[in-house]
PDB file of C-alpha atoms in Angstrom:
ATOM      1  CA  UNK A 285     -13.362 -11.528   3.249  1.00  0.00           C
ATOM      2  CA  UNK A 286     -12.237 -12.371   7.080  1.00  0.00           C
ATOM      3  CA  UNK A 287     -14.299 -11.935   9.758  1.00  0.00           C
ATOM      4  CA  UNK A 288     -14.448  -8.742  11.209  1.00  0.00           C
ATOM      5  CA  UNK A 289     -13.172  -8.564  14.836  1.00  0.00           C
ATOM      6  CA  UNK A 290     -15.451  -9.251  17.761  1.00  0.00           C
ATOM      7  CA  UNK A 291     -17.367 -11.812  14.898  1.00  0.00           C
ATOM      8  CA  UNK A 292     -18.418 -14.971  16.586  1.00  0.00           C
ATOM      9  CA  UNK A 293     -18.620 -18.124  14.066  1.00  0.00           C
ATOM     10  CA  UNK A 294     -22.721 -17.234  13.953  1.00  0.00           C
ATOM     11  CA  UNK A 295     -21.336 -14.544  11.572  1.00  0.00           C
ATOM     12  CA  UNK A 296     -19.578 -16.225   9.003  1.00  0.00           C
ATOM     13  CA  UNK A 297     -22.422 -19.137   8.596  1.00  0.00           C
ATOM     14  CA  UNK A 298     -24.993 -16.383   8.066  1.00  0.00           C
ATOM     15  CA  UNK A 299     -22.428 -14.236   5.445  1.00  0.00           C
ATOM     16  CA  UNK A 300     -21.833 -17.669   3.914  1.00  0.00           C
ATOM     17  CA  UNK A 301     -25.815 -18.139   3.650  1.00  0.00           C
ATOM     18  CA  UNK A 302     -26.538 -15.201   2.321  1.00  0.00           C
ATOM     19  CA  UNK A 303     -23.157 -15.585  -0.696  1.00  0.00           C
ATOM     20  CA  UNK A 304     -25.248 -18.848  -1.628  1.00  0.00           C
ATOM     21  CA  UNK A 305     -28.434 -17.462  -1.828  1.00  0.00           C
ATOM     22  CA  UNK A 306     -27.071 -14.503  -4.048  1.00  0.00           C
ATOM     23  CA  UNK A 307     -25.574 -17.005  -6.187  1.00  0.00           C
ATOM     24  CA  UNK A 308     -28.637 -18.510  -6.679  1.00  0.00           C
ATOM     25  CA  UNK A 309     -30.284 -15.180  -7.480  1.00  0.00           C
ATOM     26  CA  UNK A 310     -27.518 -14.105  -9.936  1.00  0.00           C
ATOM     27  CA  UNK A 311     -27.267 -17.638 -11.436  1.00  0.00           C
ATOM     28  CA  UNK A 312     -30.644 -16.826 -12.580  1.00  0.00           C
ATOM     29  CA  UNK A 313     -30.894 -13.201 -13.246  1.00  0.00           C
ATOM     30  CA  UNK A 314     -27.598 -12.073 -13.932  1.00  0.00           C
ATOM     31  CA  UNK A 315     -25.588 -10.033 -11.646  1.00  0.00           C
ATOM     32  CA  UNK A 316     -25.538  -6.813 -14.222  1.00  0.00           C
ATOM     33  CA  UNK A 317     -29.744  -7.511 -13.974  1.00  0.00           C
ATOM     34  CA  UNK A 318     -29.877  -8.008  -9.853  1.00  0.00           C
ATOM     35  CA  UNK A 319     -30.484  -5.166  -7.747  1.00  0.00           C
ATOM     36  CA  UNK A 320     -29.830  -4.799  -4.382  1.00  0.00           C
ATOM     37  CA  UNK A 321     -33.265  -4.764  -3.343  1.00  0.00           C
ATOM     38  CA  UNK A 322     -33.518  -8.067  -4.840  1.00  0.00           C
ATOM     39  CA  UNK A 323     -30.872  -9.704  -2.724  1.00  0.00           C
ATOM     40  CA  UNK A 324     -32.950  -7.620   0.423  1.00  0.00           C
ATOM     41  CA  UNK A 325     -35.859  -9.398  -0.814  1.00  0.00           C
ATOM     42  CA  UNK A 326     -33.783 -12.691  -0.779  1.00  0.00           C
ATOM     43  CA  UNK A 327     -31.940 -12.650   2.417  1.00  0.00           C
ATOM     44  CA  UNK A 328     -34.991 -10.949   4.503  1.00  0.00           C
ATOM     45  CA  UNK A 329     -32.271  -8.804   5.667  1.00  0.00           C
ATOM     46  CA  UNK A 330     -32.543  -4.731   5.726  1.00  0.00           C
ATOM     47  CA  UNK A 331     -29.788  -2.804   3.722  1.00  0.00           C
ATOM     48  CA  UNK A 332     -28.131  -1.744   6.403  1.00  0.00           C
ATOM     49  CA  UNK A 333     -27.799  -5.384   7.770  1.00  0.00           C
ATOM     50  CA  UNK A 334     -26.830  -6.686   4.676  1.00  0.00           C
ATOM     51  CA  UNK A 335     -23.994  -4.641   3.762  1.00  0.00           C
ATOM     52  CA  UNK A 336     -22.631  -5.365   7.073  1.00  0.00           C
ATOM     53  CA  UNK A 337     -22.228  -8.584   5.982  1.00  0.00           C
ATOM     54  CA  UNK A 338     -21.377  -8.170   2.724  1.00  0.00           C
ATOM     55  CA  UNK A 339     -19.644  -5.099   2.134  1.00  0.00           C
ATOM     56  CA  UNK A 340     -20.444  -4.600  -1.209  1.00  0.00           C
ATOM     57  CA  UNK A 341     -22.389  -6.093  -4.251  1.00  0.00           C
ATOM     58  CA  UNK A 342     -19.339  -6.124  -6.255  1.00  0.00           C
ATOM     59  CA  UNK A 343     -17.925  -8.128  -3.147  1.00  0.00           C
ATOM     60  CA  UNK A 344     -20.557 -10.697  -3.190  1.00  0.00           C
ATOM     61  CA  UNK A 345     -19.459 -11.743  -6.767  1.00  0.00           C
ATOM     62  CA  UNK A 346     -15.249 -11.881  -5.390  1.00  0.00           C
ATOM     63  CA  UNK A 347     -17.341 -14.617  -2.468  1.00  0.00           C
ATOM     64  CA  UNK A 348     -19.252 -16.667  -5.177  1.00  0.00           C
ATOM     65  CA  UNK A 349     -15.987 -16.641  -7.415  1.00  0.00           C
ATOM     66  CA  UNK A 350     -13.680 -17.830  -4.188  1.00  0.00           C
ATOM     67  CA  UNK A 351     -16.294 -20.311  -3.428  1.00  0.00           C
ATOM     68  CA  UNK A 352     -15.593 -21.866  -6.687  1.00  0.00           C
ATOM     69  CA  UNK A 353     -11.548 -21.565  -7.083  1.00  0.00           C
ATOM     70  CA  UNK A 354     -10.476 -21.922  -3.213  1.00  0.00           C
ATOM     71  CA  UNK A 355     -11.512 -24.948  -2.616  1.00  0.00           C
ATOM     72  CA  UNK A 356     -10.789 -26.662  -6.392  1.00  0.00           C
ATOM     73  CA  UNK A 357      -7.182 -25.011  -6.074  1.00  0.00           C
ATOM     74  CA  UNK A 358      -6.549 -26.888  -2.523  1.00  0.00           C
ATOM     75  CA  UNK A 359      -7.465 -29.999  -4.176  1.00  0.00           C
ATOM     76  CA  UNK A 360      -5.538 -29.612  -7.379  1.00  0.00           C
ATOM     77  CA  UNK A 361      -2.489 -28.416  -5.544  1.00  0.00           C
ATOM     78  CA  UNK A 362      -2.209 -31.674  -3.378  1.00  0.00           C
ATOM     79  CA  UNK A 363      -3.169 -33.858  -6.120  1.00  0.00           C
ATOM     80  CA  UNK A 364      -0.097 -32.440  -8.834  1.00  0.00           C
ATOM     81  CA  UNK A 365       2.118 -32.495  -5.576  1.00  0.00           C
ATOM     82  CA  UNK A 366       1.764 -36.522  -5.548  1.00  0.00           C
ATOM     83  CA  UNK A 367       4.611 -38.642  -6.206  1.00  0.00           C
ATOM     84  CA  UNK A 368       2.564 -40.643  -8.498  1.00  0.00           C
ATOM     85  CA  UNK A 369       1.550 -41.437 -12.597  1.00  0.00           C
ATOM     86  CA  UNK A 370       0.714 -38.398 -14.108  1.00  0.00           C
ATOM     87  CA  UNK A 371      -2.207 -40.038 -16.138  1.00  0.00           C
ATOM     88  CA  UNK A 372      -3.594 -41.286 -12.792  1.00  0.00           C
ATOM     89  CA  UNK A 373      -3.205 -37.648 -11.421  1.00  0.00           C
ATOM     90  CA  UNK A 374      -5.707 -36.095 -14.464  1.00  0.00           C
ATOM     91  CA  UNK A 375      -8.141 -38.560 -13.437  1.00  0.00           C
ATOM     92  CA  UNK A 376      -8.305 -37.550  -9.790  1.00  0.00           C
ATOM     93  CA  UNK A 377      -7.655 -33.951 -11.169  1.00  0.00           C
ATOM     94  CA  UNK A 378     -10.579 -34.765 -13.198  1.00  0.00           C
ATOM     95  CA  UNK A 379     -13.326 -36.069 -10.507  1.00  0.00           C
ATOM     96  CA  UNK A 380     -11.980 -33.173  -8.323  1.00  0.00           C
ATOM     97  CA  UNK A 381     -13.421 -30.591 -10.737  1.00  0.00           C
ATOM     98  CA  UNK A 382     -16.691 -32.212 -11.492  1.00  0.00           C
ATOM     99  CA  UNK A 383     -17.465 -33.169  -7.726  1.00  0.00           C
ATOM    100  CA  UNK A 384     -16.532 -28.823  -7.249  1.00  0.00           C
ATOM    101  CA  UNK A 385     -19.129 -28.094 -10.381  1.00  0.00           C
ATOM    102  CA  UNK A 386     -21.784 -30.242  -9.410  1.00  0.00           C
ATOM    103  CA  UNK A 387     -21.480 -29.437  -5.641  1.00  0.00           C
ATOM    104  CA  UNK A 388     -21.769 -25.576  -6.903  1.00  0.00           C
ATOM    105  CA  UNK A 389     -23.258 -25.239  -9.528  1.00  0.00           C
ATOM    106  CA  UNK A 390     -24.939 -21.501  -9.293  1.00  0.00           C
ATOM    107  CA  UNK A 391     -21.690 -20.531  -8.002  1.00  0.00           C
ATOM    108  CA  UNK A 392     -20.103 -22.102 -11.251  1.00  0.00           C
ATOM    109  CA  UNK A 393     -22.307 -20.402 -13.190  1.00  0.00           C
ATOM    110  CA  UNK A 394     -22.028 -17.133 -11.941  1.00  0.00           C
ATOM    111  CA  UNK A 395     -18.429 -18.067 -11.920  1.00  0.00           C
ATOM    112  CA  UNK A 396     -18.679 -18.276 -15.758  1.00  0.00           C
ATOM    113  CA  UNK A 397     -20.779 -16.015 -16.617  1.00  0.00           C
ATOM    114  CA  UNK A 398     -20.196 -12.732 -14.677  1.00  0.00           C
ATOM    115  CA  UNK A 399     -16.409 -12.951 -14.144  1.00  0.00           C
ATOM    116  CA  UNK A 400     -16.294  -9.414 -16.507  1.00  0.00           C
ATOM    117  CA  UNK A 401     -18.055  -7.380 -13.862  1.00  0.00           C
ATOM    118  CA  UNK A 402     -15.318  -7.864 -11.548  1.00  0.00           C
ATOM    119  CA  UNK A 403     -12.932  -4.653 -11.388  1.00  0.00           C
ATOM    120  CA  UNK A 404      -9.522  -3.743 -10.712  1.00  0.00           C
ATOM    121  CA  UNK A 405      -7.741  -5.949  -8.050  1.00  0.00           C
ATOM    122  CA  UNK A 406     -10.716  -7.960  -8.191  1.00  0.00           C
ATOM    123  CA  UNK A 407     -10.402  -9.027 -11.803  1.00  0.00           C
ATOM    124  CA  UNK A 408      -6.624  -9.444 -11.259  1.00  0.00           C
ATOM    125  CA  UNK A 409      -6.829 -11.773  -8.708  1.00  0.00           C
ATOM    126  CA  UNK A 410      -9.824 -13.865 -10.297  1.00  0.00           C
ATOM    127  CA  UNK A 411      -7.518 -14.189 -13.136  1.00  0.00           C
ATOM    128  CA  UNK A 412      -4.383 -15.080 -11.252  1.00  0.00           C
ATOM    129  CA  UNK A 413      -6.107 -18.132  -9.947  1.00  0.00           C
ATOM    130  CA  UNK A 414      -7.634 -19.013 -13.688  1.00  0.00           C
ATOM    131  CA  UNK A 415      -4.566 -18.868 -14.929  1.00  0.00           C
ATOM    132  CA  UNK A 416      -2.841 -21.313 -11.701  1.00  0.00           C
ATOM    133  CA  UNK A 417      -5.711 -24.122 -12.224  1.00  0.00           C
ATOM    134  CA  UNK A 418      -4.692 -23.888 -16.005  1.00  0.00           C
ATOM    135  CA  UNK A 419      -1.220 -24.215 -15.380  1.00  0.00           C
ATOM    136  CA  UNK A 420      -1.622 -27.180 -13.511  1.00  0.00           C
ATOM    137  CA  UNK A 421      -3.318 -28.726 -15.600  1.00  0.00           C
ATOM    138  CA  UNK A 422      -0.928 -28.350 -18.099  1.00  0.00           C
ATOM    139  CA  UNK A 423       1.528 -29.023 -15.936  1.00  0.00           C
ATOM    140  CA  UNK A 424       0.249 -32.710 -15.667  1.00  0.00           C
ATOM    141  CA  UNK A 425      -0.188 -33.256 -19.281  1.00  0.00           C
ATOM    142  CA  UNK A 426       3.107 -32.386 -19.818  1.00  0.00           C
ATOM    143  CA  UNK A 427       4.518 -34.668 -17.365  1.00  0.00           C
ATOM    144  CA  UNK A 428       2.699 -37.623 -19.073  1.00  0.00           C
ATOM    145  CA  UNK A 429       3.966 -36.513 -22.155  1.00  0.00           C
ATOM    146  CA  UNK A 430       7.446 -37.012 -21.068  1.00  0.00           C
ATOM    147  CA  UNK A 431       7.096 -39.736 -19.207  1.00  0.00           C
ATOM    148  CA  UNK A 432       5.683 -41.172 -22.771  1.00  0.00           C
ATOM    149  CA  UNK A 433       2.551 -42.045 -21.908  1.00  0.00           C
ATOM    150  CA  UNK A 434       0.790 -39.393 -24.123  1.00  0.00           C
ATOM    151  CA  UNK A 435       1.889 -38.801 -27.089  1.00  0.00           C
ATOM    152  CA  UNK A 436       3.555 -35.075 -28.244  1.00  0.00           C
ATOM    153  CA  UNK A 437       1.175 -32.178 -28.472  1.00  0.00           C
ATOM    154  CA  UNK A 438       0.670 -28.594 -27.757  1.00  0.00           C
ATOM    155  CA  UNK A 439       0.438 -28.141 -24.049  1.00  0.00           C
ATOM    156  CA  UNK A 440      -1.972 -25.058 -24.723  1.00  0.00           C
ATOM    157  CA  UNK A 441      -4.078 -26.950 -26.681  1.00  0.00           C
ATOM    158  CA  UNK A 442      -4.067 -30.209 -25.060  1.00  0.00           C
ATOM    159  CA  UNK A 443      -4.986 -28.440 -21.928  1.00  0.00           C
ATOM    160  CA  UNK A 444      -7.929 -26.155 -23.854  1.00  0.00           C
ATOM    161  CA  UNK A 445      -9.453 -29.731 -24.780  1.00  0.00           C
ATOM    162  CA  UNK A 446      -8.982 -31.258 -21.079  1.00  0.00           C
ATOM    163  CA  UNK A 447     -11.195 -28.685 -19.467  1.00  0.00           C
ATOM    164  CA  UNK A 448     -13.505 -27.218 -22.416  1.00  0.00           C
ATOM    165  CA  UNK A 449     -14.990 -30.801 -22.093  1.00  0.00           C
ATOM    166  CA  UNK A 450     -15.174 -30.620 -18.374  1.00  0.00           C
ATOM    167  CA  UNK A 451     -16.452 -27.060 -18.146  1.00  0.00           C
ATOM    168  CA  UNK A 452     -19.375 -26.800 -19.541  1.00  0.00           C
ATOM    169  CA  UNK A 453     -20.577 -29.689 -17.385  1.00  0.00           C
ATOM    170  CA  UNK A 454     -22.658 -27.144 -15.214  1.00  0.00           C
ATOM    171  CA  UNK A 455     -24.878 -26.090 -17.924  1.00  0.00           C
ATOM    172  CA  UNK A 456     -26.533 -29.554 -18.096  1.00  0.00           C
ATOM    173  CA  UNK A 457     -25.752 -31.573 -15.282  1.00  0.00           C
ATOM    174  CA  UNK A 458     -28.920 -33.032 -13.371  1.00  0.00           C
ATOM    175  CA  UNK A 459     -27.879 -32.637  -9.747  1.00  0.00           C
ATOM    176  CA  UNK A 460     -28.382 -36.050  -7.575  1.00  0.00           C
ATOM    177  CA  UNK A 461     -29.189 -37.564 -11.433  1.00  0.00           C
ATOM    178  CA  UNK A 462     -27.136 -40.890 -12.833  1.00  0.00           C
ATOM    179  CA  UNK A 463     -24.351 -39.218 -13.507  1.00  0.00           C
ATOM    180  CA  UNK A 464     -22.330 -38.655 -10.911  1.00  0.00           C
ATOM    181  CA  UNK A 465     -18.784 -37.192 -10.919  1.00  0.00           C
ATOM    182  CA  UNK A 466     -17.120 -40.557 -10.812  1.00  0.00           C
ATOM    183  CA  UNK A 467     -18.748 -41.752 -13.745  1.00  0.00           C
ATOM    184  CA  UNK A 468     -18.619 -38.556 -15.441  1.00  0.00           C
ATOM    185  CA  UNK A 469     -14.707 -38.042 -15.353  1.00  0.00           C
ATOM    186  CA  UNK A 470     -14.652 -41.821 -15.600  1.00  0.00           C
ATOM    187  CA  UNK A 471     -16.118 -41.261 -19.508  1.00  0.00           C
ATOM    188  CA  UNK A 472     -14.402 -37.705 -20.212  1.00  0.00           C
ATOM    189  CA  UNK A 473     -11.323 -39.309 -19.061  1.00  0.00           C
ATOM    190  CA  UNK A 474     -11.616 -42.730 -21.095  1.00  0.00           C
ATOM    191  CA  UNK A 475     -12.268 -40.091 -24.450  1.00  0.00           C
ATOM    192  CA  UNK A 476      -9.814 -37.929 -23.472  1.00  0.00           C
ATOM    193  CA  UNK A 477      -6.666 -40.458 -22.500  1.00  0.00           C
ATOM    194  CA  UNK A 478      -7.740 -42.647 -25.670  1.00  0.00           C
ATOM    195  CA  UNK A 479      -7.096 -39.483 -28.003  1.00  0.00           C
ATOM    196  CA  UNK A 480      -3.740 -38.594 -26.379  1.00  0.00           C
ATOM    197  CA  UNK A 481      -2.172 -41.627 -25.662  1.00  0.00           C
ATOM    198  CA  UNK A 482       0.815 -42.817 -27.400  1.00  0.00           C
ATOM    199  CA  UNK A 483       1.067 -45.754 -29.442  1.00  0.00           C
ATOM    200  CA  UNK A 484       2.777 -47.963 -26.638  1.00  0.00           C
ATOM    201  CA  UNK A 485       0.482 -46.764 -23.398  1.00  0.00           C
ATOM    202  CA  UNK A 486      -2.102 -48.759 -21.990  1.00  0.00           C
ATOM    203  CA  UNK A 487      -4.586 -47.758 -19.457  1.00  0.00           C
ATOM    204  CA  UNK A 488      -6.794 -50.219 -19.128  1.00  0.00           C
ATOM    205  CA  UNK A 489      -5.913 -50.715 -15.177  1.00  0.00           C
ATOM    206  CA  UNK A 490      -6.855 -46.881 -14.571  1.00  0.00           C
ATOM    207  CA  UNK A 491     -10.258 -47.616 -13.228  1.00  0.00           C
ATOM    208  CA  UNK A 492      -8.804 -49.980 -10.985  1.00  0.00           C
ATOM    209  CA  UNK A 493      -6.034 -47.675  -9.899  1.00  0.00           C
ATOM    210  CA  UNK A 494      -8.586 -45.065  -9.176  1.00  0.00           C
ATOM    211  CA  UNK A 495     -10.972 -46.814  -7.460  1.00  0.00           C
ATOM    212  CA  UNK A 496      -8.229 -47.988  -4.898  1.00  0.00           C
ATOM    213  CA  UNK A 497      -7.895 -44.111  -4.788  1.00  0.00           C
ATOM    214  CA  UNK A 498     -11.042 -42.996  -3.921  1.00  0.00           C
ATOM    215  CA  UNK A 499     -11.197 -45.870  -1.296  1.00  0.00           C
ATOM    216  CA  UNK A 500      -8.238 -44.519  -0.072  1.00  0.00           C
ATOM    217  CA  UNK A 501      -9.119 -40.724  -0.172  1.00  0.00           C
ATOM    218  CA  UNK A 502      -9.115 -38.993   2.929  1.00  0.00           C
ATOM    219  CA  UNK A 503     -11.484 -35.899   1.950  1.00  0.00           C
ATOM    220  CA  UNK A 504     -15.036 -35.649   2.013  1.00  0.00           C
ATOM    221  CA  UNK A 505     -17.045 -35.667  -1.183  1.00  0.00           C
ATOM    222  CA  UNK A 506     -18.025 -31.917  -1.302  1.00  0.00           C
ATOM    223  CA  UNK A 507     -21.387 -31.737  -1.188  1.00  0.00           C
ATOM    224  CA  UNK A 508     -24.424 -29.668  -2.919  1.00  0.00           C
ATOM    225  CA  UNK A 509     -24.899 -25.771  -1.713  1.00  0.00           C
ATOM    226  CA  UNK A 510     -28.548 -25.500  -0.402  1.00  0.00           C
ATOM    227  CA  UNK A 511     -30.569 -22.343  -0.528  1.00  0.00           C
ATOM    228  CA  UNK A 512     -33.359 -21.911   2.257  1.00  0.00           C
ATOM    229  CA  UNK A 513     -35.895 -23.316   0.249  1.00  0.00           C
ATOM    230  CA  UNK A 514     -33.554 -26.385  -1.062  1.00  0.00           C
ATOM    231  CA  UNK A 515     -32.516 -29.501   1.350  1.00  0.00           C
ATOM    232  CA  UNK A 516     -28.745 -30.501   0.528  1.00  0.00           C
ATOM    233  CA  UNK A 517     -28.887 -33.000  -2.394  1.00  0.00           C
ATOM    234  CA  UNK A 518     -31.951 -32.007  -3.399  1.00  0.00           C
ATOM    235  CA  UNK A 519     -32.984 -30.891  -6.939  1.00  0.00           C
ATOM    236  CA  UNK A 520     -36.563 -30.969  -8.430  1.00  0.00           C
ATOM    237  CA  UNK A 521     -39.151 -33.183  -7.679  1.00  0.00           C
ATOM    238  CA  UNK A 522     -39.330 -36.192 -10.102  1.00  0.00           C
ATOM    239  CA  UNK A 523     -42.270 -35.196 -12.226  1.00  0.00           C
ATOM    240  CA  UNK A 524     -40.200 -31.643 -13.287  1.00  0.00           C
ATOM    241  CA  UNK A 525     -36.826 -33.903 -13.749  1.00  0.00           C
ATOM    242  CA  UNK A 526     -36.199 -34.779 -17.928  1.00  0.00           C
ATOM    243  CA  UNK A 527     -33.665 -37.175 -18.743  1.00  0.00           C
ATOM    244  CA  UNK A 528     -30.233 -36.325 -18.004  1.00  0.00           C
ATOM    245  CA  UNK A 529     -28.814 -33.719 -20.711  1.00  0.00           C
ATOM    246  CA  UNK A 530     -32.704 -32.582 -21.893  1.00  0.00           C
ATOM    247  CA  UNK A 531     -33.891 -29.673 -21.290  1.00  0.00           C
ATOM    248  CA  UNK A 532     -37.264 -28.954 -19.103  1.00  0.00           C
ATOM    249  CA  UNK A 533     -40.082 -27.817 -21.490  1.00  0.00           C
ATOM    250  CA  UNK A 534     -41.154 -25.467 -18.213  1.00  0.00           C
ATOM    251  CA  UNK A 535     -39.160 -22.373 -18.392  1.00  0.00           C
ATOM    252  CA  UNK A 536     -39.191 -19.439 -16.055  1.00  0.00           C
ATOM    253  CA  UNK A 537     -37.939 -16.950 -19.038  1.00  0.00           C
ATOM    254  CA  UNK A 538     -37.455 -17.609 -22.660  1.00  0.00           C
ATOM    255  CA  UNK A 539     -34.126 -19.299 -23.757  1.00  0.00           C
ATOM    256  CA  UNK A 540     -33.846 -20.370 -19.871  1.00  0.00           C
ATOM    257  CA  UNK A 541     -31.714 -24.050 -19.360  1.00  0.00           C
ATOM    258  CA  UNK A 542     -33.194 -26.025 -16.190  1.00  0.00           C
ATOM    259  CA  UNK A 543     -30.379 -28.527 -14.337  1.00  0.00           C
ATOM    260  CA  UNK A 544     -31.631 -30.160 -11.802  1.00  0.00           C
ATOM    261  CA  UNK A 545     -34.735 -27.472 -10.990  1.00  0.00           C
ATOM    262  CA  UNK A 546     -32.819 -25.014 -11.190  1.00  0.00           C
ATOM    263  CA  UNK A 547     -33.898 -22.310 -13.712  1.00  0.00           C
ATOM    264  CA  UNK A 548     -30.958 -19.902 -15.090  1.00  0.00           C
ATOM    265  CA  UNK A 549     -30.754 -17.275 -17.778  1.00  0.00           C
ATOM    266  CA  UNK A 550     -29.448 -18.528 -20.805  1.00  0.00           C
ATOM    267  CA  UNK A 551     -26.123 -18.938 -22.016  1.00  0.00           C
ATOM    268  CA  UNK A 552     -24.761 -15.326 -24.070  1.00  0.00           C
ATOM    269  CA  UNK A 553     -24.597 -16.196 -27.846  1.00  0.00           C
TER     270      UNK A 553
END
């Protein structure tokens, strides 16, 4: 949504504040489930002062979702324009999507999750963008496949395994855990490439090839959304961390995941 007119920048950091915080809230509650006296309770802000930044509830959710699409669809766009491998281009395609999921991951969630309760032109346009950041995808694993580095398969289907292994990251990622999202698209990657290479490719100089990269890169690392109550970086205090992919035996509501601290409803069956 752009800034009203007469809106100095204090506007826009405290309407970006308050998208993160409802994130948070719906990331944990559901949006359907979250009232608007919730996100009052939330924000400390009266109604009438929050829909003036907001708008809408409704238009909260089309924030969250552009918080998670904008800024991956920059990223992906200038990566598939480079005049460069296309293997090497689904790694950095790769690290660019994890470092957006773990640097958001209510948003993600939300993202996921309540995507349905979007209406209209709203839905449409969340859509529009799903189906871009698919395409280019695709549109890379094609382009190794004719370049013969990957061996001949169903675009669709090459592209549903490339990201269902990447997107469901957020549901058990430990935030500021071992795992970063080097090392993680480093190992999806290595699985991934091995199963569709052809016969003759080798990619054993891809680590190298990307770590000249990310020397190289000239954009910042995005970095965790915090909440009020949660420094950047942070997630829960060491004795409430398990080991990266377990689940926390303290949950706030029954069937609950925790990543990170973070306590969200559980996934639909």
């Amino acid at each position: 949504m752009p800034r009203p007119p007469g809106h100095g920048p204090g506007y826009e950091i405290k309407r970006q504040d308050i998208i993160d915080q409802a994130a948070a809230l719906f990331a944990k509650n559901g949006y359907a489930s979250t009232g608007i006296a919730e996100i009052i309770e939330v924000t400390g802000l009266a109604r009438g002062a929050l829909y003036y930044y907001i708008g809408s509830k409704e238009n909260l959710l089309v924030e969250i979702q552009n918080r998670v699409m904008e800024p991956l669809l920059v990223s992906v766009r200038r990566i598939v324009a480079l005049d460069e491998d296309p293997v090497l281009c689904l790694r950095m395609l790769s690290q660019a999507l994890l470092e957006n999921i773990l640097a958001r991951l209510d948003h993600v969630w939300v993202y996921e999750h309540d995507y349905r309760n979007l209406r209209g032109a709203n839905l449409s346009r969340m859509l529009r963008q799903r189906r871009e950041f698919e395409d280019l995808v695709e549109e890379l694993l094609v382009a190794a496949m004719e370049a013969g580095s990957f061996r001949k398969m169903d675009p669709h289907l090459a592209t549903r395994q490339f990201l269902n292994m990447h997107n469901h990251t957020y549901q058990w990622v430990e935030p500021g855990g071992d795992w970063d999202a080097e090392l993680l698209s480093r190992e999806y990657c290595a699985t991934l490439f091995f199963g569709f290479r052809s016969p003759d490719y080798h990619n054993e100089h891809l680590d190298d090839r990307i770590r000249e990269y990310n020397a190289k890169r000239q954009t910042a690392i995005p970095q965790p959304i915090a909440t009020n109550d949660e420094p950047a970086g942070a997630g829960a205090p060491v004795e409430q961390r398990g080991k990266p992919g377990t689940r926390s035996k303290k949950r706030g509501q029954a069937g609950a995941r925790s990543s990170g601290g973070r306590t969200r409803r559980a996934d639909p069956a």
